[in-house]
mmCIF file of C-alpha atoms and ligand atoms in Angstrom:
data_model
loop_
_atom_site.group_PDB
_atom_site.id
_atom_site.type_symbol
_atom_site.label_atom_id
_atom_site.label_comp_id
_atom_site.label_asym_id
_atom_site.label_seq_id
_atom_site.Cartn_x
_atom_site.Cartn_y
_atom_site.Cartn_z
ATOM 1 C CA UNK A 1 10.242 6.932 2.492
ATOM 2 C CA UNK A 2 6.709 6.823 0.998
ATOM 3 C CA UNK A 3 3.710 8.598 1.074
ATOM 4 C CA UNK A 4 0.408 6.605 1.277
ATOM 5 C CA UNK A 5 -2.803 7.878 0.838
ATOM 6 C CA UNK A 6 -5.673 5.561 2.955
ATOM 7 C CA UNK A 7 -9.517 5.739 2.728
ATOM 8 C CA UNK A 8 -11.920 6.287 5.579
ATOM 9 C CA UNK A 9 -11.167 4.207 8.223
ATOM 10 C CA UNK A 10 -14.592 4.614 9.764
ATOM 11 C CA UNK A 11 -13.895 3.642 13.306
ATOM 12 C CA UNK A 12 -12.405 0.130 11.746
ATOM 13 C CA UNK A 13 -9.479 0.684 14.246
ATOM 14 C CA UNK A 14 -8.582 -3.599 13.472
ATOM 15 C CA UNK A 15 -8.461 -3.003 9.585
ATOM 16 C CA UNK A 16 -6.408 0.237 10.086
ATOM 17 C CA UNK A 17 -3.933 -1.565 11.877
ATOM 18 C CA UNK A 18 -4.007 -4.964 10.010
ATOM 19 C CA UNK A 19 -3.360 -2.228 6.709
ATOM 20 C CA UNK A 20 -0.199 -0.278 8.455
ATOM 21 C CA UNK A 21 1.083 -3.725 9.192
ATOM 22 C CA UNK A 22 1.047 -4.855 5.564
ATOM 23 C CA UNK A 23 2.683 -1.611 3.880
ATOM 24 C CA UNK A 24 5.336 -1.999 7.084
ATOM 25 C CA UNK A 25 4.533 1.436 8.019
ATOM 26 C CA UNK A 26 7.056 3.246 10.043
ATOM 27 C CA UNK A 27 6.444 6.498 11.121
ATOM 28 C CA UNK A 28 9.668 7.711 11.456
ATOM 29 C CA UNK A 29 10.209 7.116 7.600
ATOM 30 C CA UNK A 30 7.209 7.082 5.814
ATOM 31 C CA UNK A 31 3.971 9.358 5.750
ATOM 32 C CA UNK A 32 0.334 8.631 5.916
ATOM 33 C CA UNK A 33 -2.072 11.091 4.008
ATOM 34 C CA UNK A 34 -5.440 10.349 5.814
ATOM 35 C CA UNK A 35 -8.892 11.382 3.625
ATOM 36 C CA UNK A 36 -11.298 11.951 6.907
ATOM 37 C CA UNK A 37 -13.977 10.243 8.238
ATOM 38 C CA UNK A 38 -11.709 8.733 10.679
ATOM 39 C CA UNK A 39 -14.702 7.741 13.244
ATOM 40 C CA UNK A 40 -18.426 6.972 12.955
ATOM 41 C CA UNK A 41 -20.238 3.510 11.810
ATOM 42 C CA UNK A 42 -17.500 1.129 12.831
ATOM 43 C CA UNK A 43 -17.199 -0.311 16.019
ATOM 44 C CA UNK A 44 -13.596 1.391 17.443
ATOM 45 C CA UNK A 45 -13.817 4.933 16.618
ATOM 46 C CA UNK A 46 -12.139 6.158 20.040
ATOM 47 C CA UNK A 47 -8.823 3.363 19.238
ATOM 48 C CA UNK A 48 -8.658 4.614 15.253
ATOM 49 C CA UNK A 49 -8.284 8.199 16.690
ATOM 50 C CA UNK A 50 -5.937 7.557 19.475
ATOM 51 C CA UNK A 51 -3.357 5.521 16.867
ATOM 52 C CA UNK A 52 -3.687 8.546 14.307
ATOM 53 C CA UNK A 53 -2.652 10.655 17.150
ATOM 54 C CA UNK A 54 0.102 8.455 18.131
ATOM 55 C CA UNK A 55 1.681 8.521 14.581
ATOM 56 C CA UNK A 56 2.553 12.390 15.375
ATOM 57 C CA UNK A 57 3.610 14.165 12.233
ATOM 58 C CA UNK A 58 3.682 11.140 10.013
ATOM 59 C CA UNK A 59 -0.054 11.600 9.772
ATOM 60 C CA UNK A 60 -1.623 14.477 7.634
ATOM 61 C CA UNK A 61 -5.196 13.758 8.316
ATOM 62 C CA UNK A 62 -8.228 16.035 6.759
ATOM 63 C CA UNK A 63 -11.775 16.423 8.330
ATOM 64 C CA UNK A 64 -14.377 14.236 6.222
ATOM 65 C CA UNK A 65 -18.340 15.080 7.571
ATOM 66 C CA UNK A 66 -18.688 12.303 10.140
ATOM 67 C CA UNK A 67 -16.038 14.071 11.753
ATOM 68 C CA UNK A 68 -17.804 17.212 11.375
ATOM 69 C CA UNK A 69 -20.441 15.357 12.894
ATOM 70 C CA UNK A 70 -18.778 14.126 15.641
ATOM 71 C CA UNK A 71 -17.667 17.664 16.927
ATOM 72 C CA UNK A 72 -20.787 19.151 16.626
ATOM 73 C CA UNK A 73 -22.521 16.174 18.609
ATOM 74 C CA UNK A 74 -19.280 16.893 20.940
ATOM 75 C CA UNK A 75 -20.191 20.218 21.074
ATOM 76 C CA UNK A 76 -23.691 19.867 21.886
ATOM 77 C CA UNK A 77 -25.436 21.655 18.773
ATOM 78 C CA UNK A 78 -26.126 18.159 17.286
ATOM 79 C CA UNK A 79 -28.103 15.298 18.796
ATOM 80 C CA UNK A 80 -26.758 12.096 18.859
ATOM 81 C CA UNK A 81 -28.112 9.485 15.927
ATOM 82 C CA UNK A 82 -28.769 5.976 16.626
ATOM 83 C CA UNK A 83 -26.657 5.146 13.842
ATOM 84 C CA UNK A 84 -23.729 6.751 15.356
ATOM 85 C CA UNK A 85 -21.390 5.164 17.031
ATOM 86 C CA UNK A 86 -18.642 7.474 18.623
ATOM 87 C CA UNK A 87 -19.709 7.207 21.847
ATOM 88 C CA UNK A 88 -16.466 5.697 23.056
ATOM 89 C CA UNK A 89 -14.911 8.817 22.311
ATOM 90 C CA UNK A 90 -17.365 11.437 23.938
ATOM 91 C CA UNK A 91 -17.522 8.833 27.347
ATOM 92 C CA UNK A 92 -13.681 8.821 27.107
ATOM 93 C CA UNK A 93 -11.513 10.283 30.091
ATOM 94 C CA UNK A 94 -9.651 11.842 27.823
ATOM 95 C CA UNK A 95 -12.750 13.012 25.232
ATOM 96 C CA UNK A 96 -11.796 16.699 25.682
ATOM 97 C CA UNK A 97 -8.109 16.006 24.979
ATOM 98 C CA UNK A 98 -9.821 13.649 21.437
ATOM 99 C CA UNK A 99 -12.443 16.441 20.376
ATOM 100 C CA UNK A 100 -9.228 19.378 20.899
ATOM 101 C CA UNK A 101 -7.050 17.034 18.340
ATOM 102 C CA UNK A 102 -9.981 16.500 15.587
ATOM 103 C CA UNK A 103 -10.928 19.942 15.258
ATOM 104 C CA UNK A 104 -7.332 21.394 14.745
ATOM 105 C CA UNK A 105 -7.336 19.596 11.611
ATOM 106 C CA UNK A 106 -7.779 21.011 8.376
ATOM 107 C CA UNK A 107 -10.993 20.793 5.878
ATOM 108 C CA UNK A 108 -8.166 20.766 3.067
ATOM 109 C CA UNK A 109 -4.380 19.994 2.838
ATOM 110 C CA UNK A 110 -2.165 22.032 -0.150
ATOM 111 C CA UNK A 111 1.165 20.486 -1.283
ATOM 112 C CA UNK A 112 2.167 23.429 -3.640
ATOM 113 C CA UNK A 113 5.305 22.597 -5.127
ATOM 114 C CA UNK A 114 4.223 18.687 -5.799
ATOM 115 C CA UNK A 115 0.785 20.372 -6.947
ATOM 116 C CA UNK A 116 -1.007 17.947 -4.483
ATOM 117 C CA UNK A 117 -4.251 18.341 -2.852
ATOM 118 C CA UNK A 118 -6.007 16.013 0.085
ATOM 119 C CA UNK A 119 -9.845 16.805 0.743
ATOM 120 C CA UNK A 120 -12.173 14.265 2.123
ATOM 121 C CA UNK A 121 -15.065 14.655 -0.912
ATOM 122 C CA UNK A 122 -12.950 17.138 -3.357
ATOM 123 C CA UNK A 123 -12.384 20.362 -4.245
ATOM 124 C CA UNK A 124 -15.048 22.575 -5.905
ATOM 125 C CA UNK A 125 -14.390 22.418 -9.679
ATOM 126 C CA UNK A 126 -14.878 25.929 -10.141
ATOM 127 C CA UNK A 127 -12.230 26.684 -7.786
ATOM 128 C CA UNK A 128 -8.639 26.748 -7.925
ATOM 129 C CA UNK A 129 -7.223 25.039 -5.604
ATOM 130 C CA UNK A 130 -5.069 28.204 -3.583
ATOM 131 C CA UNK A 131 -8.887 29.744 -4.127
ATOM 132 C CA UNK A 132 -10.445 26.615 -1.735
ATOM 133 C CA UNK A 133 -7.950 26.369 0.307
ATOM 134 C CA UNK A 134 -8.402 30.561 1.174
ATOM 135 C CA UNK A 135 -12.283 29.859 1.712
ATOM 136 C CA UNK A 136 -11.261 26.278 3.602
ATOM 137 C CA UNK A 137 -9.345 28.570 6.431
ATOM 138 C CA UNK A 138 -12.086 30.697 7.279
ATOM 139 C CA UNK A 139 -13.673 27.500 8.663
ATOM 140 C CA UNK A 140 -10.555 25.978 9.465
ATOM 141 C CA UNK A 141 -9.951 29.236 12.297
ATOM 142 C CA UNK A 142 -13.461 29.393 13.946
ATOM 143 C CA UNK A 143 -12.883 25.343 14.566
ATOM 144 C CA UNK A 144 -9.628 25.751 16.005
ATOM 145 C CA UNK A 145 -10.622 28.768 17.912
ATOM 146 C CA UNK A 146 -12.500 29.432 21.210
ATOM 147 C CA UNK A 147 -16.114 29.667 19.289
ATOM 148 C CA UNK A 148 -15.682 26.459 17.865
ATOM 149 C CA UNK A 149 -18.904 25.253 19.538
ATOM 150 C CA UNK A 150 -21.015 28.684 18.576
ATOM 151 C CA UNK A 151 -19.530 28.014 14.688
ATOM 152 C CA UNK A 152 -20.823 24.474 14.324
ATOM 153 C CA UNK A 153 -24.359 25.128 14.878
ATOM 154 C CA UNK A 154 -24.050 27.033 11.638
ATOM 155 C CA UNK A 155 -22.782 24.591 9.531
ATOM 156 C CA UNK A 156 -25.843 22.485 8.908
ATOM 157 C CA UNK A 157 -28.317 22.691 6.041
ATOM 158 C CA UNK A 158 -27.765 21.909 2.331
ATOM 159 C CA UNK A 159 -27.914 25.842 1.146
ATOM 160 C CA UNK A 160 -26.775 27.367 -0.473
ATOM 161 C CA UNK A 161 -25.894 24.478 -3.017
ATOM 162 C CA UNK A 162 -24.763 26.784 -5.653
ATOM 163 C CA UNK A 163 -21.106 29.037 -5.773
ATOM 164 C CA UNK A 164 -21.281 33.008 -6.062
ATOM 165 C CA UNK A 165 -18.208 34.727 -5.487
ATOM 166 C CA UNK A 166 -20.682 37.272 -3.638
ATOM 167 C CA UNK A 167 -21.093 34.627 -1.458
ATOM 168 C CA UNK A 168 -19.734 36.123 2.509
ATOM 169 C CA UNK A 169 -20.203 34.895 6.062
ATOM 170 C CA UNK A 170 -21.795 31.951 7.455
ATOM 171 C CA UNK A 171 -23.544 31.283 4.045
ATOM 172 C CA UNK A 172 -19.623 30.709 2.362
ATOM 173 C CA UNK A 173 -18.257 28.660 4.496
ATOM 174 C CA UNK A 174 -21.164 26.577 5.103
ATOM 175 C CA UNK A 175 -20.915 26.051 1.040
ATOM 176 C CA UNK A 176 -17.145 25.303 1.461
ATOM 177 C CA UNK A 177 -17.668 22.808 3.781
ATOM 178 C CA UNK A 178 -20.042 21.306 2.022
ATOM 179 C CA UNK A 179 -18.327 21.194 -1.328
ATOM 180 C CA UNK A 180 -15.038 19.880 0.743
ATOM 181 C CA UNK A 181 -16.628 17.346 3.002
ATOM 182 C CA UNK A 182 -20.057 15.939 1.515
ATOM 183 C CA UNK A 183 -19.916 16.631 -2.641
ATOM 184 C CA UNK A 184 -20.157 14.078 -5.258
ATOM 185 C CA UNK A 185 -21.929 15.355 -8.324
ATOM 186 C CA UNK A 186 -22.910 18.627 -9.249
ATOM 187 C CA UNK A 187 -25.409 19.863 -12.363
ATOM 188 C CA UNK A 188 -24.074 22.009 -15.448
ATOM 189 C CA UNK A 189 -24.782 24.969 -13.506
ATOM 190 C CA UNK A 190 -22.190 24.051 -11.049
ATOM 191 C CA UNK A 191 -24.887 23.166 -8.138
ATOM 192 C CA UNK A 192 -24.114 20.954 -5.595
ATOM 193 C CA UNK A 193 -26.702 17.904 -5.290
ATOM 194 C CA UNK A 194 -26.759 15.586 -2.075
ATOM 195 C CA UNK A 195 -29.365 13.046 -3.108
ATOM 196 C CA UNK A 196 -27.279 10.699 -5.017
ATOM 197 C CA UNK A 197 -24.564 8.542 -3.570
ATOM 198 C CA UNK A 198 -24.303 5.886 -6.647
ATOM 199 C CA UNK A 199 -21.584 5.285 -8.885
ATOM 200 C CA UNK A 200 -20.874 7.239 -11.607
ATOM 201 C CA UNK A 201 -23.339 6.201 -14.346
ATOM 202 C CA UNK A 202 -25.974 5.743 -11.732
ATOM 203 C CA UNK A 203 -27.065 9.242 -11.691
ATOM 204 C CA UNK A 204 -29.662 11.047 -13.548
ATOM 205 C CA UNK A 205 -28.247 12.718 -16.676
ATOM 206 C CA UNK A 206 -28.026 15.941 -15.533
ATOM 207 C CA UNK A 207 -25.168 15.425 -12.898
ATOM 208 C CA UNK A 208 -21.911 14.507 -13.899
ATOM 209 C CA UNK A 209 -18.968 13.565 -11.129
ATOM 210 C CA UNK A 210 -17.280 16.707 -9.876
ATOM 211 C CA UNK A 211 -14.011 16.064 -11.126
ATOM 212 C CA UNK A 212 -15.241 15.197 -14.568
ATOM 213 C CA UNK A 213 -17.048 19.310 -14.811
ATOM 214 C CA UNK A 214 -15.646 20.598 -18.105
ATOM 215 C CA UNK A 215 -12.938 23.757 -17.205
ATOM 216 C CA UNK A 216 -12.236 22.748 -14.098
ATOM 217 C CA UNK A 217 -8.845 24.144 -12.935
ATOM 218 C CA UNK A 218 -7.596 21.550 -9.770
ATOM 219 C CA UNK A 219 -7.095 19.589 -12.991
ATOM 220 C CA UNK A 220 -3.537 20.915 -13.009
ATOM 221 C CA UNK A 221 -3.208 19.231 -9.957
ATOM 222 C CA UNK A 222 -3.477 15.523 -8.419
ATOM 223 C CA UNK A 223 -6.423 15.691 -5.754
ATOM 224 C CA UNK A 224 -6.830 12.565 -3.220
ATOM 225 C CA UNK A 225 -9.960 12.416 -1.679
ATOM 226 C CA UNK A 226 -12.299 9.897 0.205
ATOM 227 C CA UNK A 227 -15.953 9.806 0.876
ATOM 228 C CA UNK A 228 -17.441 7.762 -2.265
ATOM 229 C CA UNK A 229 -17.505 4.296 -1.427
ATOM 230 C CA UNK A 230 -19.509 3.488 -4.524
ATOM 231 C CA UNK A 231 -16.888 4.955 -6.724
ATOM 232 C CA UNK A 232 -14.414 3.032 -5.195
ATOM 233 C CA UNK A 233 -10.564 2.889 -6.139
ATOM 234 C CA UNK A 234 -10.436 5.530 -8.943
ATOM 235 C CA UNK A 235 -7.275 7.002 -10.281
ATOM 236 C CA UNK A 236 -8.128 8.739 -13.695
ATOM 237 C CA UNK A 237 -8.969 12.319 -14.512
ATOM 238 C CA UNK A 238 -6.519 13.966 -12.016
ATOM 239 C CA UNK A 239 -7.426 12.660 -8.737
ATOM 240 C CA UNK A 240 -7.287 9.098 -6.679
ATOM 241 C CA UNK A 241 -10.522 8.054 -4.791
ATOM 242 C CA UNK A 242 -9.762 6.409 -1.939
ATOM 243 C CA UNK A 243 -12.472 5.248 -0.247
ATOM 244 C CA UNK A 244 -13.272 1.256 -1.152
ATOM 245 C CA UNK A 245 -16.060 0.625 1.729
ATOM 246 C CA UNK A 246 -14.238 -0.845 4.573
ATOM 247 C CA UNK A 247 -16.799 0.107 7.421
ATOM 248 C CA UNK A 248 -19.757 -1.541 4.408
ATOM 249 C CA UNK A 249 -17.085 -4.838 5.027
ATOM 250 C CA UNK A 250 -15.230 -3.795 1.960
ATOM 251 C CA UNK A 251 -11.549 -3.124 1.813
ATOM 252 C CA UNK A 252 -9.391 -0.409 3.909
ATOM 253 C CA UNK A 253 -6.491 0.827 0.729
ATOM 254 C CA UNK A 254 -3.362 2.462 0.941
ATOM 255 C CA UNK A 255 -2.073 3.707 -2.533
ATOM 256 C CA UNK A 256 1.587 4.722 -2.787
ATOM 257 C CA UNK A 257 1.954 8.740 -3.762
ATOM 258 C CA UNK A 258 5.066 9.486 -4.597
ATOM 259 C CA UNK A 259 6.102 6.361 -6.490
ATOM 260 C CA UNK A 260 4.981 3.766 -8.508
ATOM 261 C CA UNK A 261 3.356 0.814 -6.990
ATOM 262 C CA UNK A 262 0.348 -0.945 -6.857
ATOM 263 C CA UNK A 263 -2.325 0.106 -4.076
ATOM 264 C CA UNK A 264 -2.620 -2.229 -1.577
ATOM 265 C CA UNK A 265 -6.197 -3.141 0.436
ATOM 266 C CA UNK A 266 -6.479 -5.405 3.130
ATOM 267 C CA UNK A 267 -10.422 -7.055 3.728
ATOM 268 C CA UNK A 268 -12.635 -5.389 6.871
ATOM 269 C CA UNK A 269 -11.155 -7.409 10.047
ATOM 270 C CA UNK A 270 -13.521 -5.989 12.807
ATOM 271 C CA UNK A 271 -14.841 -8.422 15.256
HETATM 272 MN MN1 LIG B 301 -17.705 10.984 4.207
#
């Protein structure tokens, strides 16, 4: 048995399959740890979704913000983009039976005992991860619930950027699913910023990577995560980055969790 994490898939449903081909995945042995973002920008979004379902309880898949996106277009509160391209899944017979599947996933997925965390973009650094994974329910029940179209129209908008533990309501968890689903830097005051998408070292001073925040206390624990293409394969400082640009015709990875090994990537293989 082994546990692989993979990066976003993207809606690269060709490269997703050419990668569980390679590792010999087998569902009934091994596990899949999926970082979100399974749809959106690739050309097969509605095929990706329907194999992830298919793999059952092999999968443990976490919502990244394209799939955030994707329910809330589903749900009517957002408009579709021209740059999206999930409309195979909302035309889709079964679409209802898709969107129902997506949003019963989790923002953030707790392994206590191995001390393992999967997130799409990462955990806060200020919080622990129990801490996240209390504020990550309270979005995690209005999606699964019957208001899960009402709760997504309150999601959107980049405040407020910066934690208080006074924080309550609507205004928390739209924070918590920001930190979990679209963070990559922050400032020394701990505030989020959503400008910069570069590699570490591209950004102005001021930021620094969130897992690299001084006192942070997920450092106990080993956090997989997705989201940063530009960062790339990363495995250093506590956590392994995931995310090496398939759907930007970079590589789809798998790296081996519980066991030494090297990752393995396979090249983007759409059509
Ligand atoms: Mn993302």
């Amino acid at each position: 048995m082994t546990l692989y994490a993979v990066g976003d898939v993207q809606g690269c449903a060709r490269t997703f399959k050419r990668l569980l081909k390679r590792i010999s995945f087998d569902p009934d042995r091994d596990r899949l740890w999926l970082v979100g973002d399974l749809v959106n920008r690739g050309p097969a979004s509605r095929k990706v979704l329907r194999k992830v379902i298919k793999l059952g309880d092999s999968v443990t898949c976490v919502l990244g913000n394209h799939d955030l996106h994707l329910l809330a277009t589903a749900a009517g509160v957002r408009r579709r983009s021209r740059t999206d391209t999930f409309h195979d899944i909302l035309d889709a017979d079964d679409a209802a039976d898709l969107i129902d599947w997506l949003r019963r996933r989790p923002l953030l997925h707790l392994e206590t005992k191995q001390r393992r965390a999967l997130v799409h973009a990462g955990i806060y650094p200020a919080w622990q991860p129990k801490e996240a994974k209390r504020y990550a329910q309270e979005v995690e029940a209005r999606l699964s619930g019957p208001g899960w179209r009402r709760s997504l129209a309150r999601i959107y908008g980049s405040t407020p950027d910066l934690w208080s533990p006074k924080l309550v309501g609507a205004d928390r968890r739209r924070f918590t699913i920001n930190a979990l689903t679209r963070m990559r830097f922050c400032d020394a005051s701990g505030r989020l910023d959503f400008g910069e998408s570069g590699p570490p070292g591209s950004q102005p001073r001021r930021l620094t990577p969130w897992f690299r925040m001084p006192e942070r206390p997920g450092r106990k624990w080993h956090i997989v995560f997705g989201h940063w293409s530009t960062l790339g394969l990363y495995r250093r400082d506590g956590v392994t980055a995931t995310d090496t640009g398939c759907v930007w015709g970079g590589k789809l990875t798998a790296v081996p969790l519980d066991r030494k090994g090297a990752p393995i990537a396979v090249s983007y293989a759409e059509r």
